[in-house]
Amino acid sequence: MRAGLALLTACAALAGCGGGADRDDRPAKPPTASGTLEQLASKADCDPRLQTDAEELRQANCTTEEGRYVLATFATDRGQREWINEANDYGGSYLVGRKWVAVGDPEVVAALRGRLGGTVETASPHHSGNSGGGGSEEGHSGHHGS
């Protein structure tokens, strides 16, 4: 009895002993990647073409067999959130990690998530950053600051 209770407690502490899948029987996503723009690009199998190289923002275009996307890294969480809020006005799919974002077609973003982890956020064109009309794959949980 004690061994079973210890196993249940350990299992709960590790956030579940499911079969390695998220809810809805989706495959488990990898831990969210971190690092420099070049390190993230390497994990995503991309040779980045640098477009912006500033202290607060580094941005590159990437092309992989899944398609084209933009990969951006940020110096601060606030800078990242401001960038996403402005970009949401144009719609699109965003793969969001800590101080980085990948932007592309939904299929490309889904493929990248398998390599980089992160949270998928989507926005409709002409979305106002203040209206709350954007969405996240996990409800609004993807909209909180990191």
PDB file of C-alpha atoms in Angstrom:
ATOM      1  CA  MET A   1       0.000   0.000   0.000  1.00  0.00           C
ATOM      2  CA  ARG A   2       2.759   2.458   0.926  1.00  0.00           C
ATOM      3  CA  ALA A   3       4.702   1.642  -2.233  1.00  0.00           C
ATOM      4  CA  GLY A   4       1.615   2.314  -4.364  1.00  0.00           C
ATOM      5  CA  LEU A   5       0.964   5.615  -2.596  1.00  0.00           C
ATOM      6  CA  ALA A   6       4.619   6.634  -3.030  1.00  0.00           C
ATOM      7  CA  LEU A   7       4.399   5.817  -6.743  1.00  0.00           C
ATOM      8  CA  LEU A   8       1.218   7.882  -7.136  1.00  0.00           C
ATOM      9  CA  THR A   9       2.784  10.794  -5.275  1.00  0.00           C
ATOM     10  CA  ALA A  10       5.961  10.631  -7.390  1.00  0.00           C
ATOM     11  CA  CYS A  11       3.895  10.369 -10.546  1.00  0.00           C
ATOM     12  CA  ALA A  12       1.834  13.441  -9.630  1.00  0.00           C
ATOM     13  CA  ALA A  13       4.997  15.380  -8.795  1.00  0.00           C
ATOM     14  CA  LEU A  14       6.309  14.645 -12.280  1.00  0.00           C
ATOM     15  CA  ALA A  15       3.139  16.098 -13.847  1.00  0.00           C
ATOM     16  CA  GLY A  16       1.483  12.835 -14.688  1.00  0.00           C
ATOM     17  CA  CYS A  17       2.447   9.360 -15.777  1.00  0.00           C
ATOM     18  CA  GLY A  18       0.532   9.444 -19.036  1.00  0.00           C
ATOM     19  CA  GLY A  19       1.783   7.617 -22.090  1.00  0.00           C
ATOM     20  CA  GLY A  20       3.986  10.535 -23.113  1.00  0.00           C
ATOM     21  CA  ALA A  21       1.141  12.452 -24.712  1.00  0.00           C
ATOM     22  CA  ASP A  22      -0.477  15.786 -24.074  1.00  0.00           C
ATOM     23  CA  ARG A  23      -4.242  16.028 -23.718  1.00  0.00           C
ATOM     24  CA  ASP A  24      -6.258  14.963 -26.775  1.00  0.00           C
ATOM     25  CA  ASP A  25      -3.761  12.127 -27.466  1.00  0.00           C
ATOM     26  CA  ARG A  26      -1.311  14.452 -29.213  1.00  0.00           C
ATOM     27  CA  PRO A  27       2.352  13.433 -29.128  1.00  0.00           C
ATOM     28  CA  ALA A  28       4.312  15.014 -26.292  1.00  0.00           C
ATOM     29  CA  LYS A  29       6.076  18.183 -27.370  1.00  0.00           C
ATOM     30  CA  PRO A  30       9.758  18.619 -26.606  1.00  0.00           C
ATOM     31  CA  PRO A  31      10.859  20.993 -23.863  1.00  0.00           C
ATOM     32  CA  THR A  32      10.859  24.589 -25.064  1.00  0.00           C
ATOM     33  CA  ALA A  33      14.214  25.405 -26.635  1.00  0.00           C
ATOM     34  CA  SER A  34      16.331  28.354 -25.581  1.00  0.00           C
ATOM     35  CA  GLY A  35      19.482  29.994 -26.840  1.00  0.00           C
ATOM     36  CA  THR A  36      20.759  32.461 -29.374  1.00  0.00           C
ATOM     37  CA  LEU A  37      19.170  32.927 -32.772  1.00  0.00           C
ATOM     38  CA  GLU A  38      21.877  30.715 -34.282  1.00  0.00           C
ATOM     39  CA  GLN A  39      21.374  27.981 -31.671  1.00  0.00           C
ATOM     40  CA  LEU A  40      17.599  27.978 -32.203  1.00  0.00           C
ATOM     41  CA  ALA A  41      18.051  27.955 -35.987  1.00  0.00           C
ATOM     42  CA  SER A  42      20.386  24.977 -35.691  1.00  0.00           C
ATOM     43  CA  LYS A  43      17.790  23.059 -33.616  1.00  0.00           C
ATOM     44  CA  ALA A  44      15.197  23.907 -36.280  1.00  0.00           C
ATOM     45  CA  ASP A  45      17.530  22.721 -39.079  1.00  0.00           C
ATOM     46  CA  CYS A  46      17.742  26.199 -40.616  1.00  0.00           C
ATOM     47  CA  ASP A  47      20.614  28.235 -42.038  1.00  0.00           C
ATOM     48  CA  PRO A  48      19.382  31.687 -40.929  1.00  0.00           C
ATOM     49  CA  ARG A  49      19.594  34.696 -43.253  1.00  0.00           C
ATOM     50  CA  LEU A  50      19.972  37.545 -40.775  1.00  0.00           C
ATOM     51  CA  GLN A  51      17.677  40.517 -41.460  1.00  0.00           C
ATOM     52  CA  THR A  52      17.916  42.489 -38.199  1.00  0.00           C
ATOM     53  CA  ASP A  53      20.889  42.423 -35.847  1.00  0.00           C
ATOM     54  CA  ALA A  54      20.198  44.855 -33.021  1.00  0.00           C
ATOM     55  CA  GLU A  55      20.776  44.576 -29.297  1.00  0.00           C
ATOM     56  CA  GLU A  56      17.060  44.277 -28.526  1.00  0.00           C
ATOM     57  CA  LEU A  57      16.005  42.193 -31.572  1.00  0.00           C
ATOM     58  CA  ARG A  58      17.682  39.701 -33.884  1.00  0.00           C
ATOM     59  CA  GLN A  59      15.583  38.441 -36.771  1.00  0.00           C
ATOM     60  CA  ALA A  60      16.313  36.016 -39.614  1.00  0.00           C
ATOM     61  CA  ASN A  61      14.516  34.373 -42.504  1.00  0.00           C
ATOM     62  CA  CYS A  62      14.626  30.587 -42.593  1.00  0.00           C
ATOM     63  CA  THR A  63      13.703  28.043 -45.223  1.00  0.00           C
ATOM     64  CA  THR A  64      13.405  24.354 -44.426  1.00  0.00           C
ATOM     65  CA  GLU A  65      11.729  21.463 -46.209  1.00  0.00           C
ATOM     66  CA  GLU A  66       8.539  22.372 -44.278  1.00  0.00           C
ATOM     67  CA  GLY A  67       8.521  25.919 -45.693  1.00  0.00           C
ATOM     68  CA  ARG A  68       9.597  29.476 -44.950  1.00  0.00           C
ATOM     69  CA  TYR A  69       9.382  31.300 -41.637  1.00  0.00           C
ATOM     70  CA  VAL A  70      10.844  34.173 -39.642  1.00  0.00           C
ATOM     71  CA  LEU A  71      12.788  33.457 -36.457  1.00  0.00           C
ATOM     72  CA  ALA A  72      13.278  36.310 -33.991  1.00  0.00           C
ATOM     73  CA  THR A  73      15.024  36.537 -30.625  1.00  0.00           C
ATOM     74  CA  PHE A  74      14.584  39.294 -28.069  1.00  0.00           C
ATOM     75  CA  ALA A  75      16.692  40.831 -25.306  1.00  0.00           C
ATOM     76  CA  THR A  76      13.682  41.097 -22.957  1.00  0.00           C
ATOM     77  CA  ASP A  77      10.335  39.408 -22.339  1.00  0.00           C
ATOM     78  CA  ARG A  78       8.645  42.788 -22.637  1.00  0.00           C
ATOM     79  CA  GLY A  79      10.219  43.446 -26.044  1.00  0.00           C
ATOM     80  CA  GLN A  80       9.021  40.038 -27.202  1.00  0.00           C
ATOM     81  CA  ARG A  81       5.434  40.645 -26.044  1.00  0.00           C
ATOM     82  CA  GLU A  82       5.338  44.115 -27.648  1.00  0.00           C
ATOM     83  CA  TRP A  83       6.593  42.636 -30.933  1.00  0.00           C
ATOM     84  CA  ILE A  84       3.951  39.871 -30.831  1.00  0.00           C
ATOM     85  CA  ASN A  85       1.192  42.355 -29.984  1.00  0.00           C
ATOM     86  CA  GLU A  86       2.125  44.494 -32.998  1.00  0.00           C
ATOM     87  CA  ALA A  87       2.530  41.482 -35.283  1.00  0.00           C
ATOM     88  CA  ASN A  88      -0.901  40.152 -34.246  1.00  0.00           C
ATOM     89  CA  ASP A  89      -2.461  42.981 -36.264  1.00  0.00           C
ATOM     90  CA  TYR A  90      -1.308  41.139 -39.390  1.00  0.00           C
ATOM     91  CA  GLY A  91      -2.648  37.734 -38.378  1.00  0.00           C
ATOM     92  CA  GLY A  92      -0.678  34.528 -38.620  1.00  0.00           C
ATOM     93  CA  SER A  93       0.656  31.664 -36.562  1.00  0.00           C
ATOM     94  CA  TYR A  94       3.372  32.141 -33.974  1.00  0.00           C
ATOM     95  CA  LEU A  95       5.478  29.604 -32.148  1.00  0.00           C
ATOM     96  CA  VAL A  96       6.463  31.300 -28.917  1.00  0.00           C
ATOM     97  CA  GLY A  97       9.260  30.377 -26.532  1.00  0.00           C
ATOM     98  CA  ARG A  98      11.124  32.347 -23.874  1.00  0.00           C
ATOM     99  CA  LYS A  99      12.532  35.395 -25.680  1.00  0.00           C
ATOM    100  CA  TRP A 100      12.008  33.939 -29.163  1.00  0.00           C
ATOM    101  CA  VAL A 101       9.261  33.655 -31.783  1.00  0.00           C
ATOM    102  CA  ALA A 102       8.941  31.769 -35.071  1.00  0.00           C
ATOM    103  CA  VAL A 103       6.315  33.066 -37.511  1.00  0.00           C
ATOM    104  CA  GLY A 104       5.008  31.175 -40.516  1.00  0.00           C
ATOM    105  CA  ASP A 105       2.154  29.237 -42.036  1.00  0.00           C
ATOM    106  CA  PRO A 106       0.294  27.007 -39.561  1.00  0.00           C
ATOM    107  CA  GLU A 107       1.811  23.830 -41.056  1.00  0.00           C
ATOM    108  CA  VAL A 108       5.349  25.216 -40.772  1.00  0.00           C
ATOM    109  CA  VAL A 109       4.758  26.368 -37.185  1.00  0.00           C
ATOM    110  CA  ALA A 110       3.393  22.925 -36.268  1.00  0.00           C
ATOM    111  CA  ALA A 111       6.488  21.227 -37.702  1.00  0.00           C
ATOM    112  CA  LEU A 112       8.782  23.650 -35.856  1.00  0.00           C
ATOM    113  CA  ARG A 113       6.991  22.954 -32.596  1.00  0.00           C
ATOM    114  CA  GLY A 114       8.148  19.365 -32.883  1.00  0.00           C
ATOM    115  CA  ARG A 115      11.747  20.605 -32.882  1.00  0.00           C
ATOM    116  CA  LEU A 116      11.630  23.681 -30.648  1.00  0.00           C
ATOM    117  CA  GLY A 117       8.708  23.098 -28.282  1.00  0.00           C
ATOM    118  CA  GLY A 118       6.940  26.316 -27.339  1.00  0.00           C
ATOM    119  CA  THR A 119       3.346  27.467 -27.476  1.00  0.00           C
ATOM    120  CA  VAL A 120       1.364  28.139 -30.645  1.00  0.00           C
ATOM    121  CA  GLU A 121      -0.494  31.457 -30.792  1.00  0.00           C
ATOM    122  CA  THR A 122      -2.689  32.586 -33.670  1.00  0.00           C
ATOM    123  CA  ALA A 123      -4.164  35.926 -34.601  1.00  0.00           C
ATOM    124  CA  SER A 124      -6.709  37.000 -37.161  1.00  0.00           C
ATOM    125  CA  PRO A 125      -5.799  39.761 -39.598  1.00  0.00           C
ATOM    126  CA  HIS A 126      -6.677  43.228 -38.284  1.00  0.00           C
ATOM    127  CA  HIS A 127      -6.723  41.942 -34.698  1.00  0.00           C
ATOM    128  CA  SER A 128      -6.363  44.776 -32.247  1.00  0.00           C
ATOM    129  CA  GLY A 129      -3.754  43.985 -29.625  1.00  0.00           C
ATOM    130  CA  ASN A 130      -6.101  45.291 -26.928  1.00  0.00           C
ATOM    131  CA  SER A 131      -9.260  43.395 -27.850  1.00  0.00           C
ATOM    132  CA  GLY A 132      -8.169  39.959 -26.716  1.00  0.00           C
ATOM    133  CA  GLY A 133      -9.257  38.483 -30.065  1.00  0.00           C
ATOM    134  CA  GLY A 134      -6.062  36.459 -30.507  1.00  0.00           C
ATOM    135  CA  GLY A 135      -5.999  32.867 -29.505  1.00  0.00           C
ATOM    136  CA  SER A 136      -3.637  30.278 -28.245  1.00  0.00           C
ATOM    137  CA  GLU A 137      -3.665  26.563 -28.695  1.00  0.00           C
ATOM    138  CA  GLU A 138      -3.964  26.252 -24.927  1.00  0.00           C
ATOM    139  CA  GLY A 139      -6.680  28.853 -24.384  1.00  0.00           C
ATOM    140  CA  HIS A 140      -5.398  32.152 -23.094  1.00  0.00           C
ATOM    141  CA  SER A 141      -2.584  30.597 -21.091  1.00  0.00           C
ATOM    142  CA  GLY A 142      -0.120  31.456 -23.866  1.00  0.00           C
ATOM    143  CA  HIS A 143      -0.764  35.163 -23.405  1.00  0.00           C
ATOM    144  CA  HIS A 144       0.761  35.670 -19.991  1.00  0.00           C
ATOM    145  CA  GLY A 145       4.208  37.193 -19.563  1.00  0.00           C
ATOM    146  CA  SER A 146       7.157  34.938 -18.964  1.00  0.00           C
TER     147      SER A 146
END
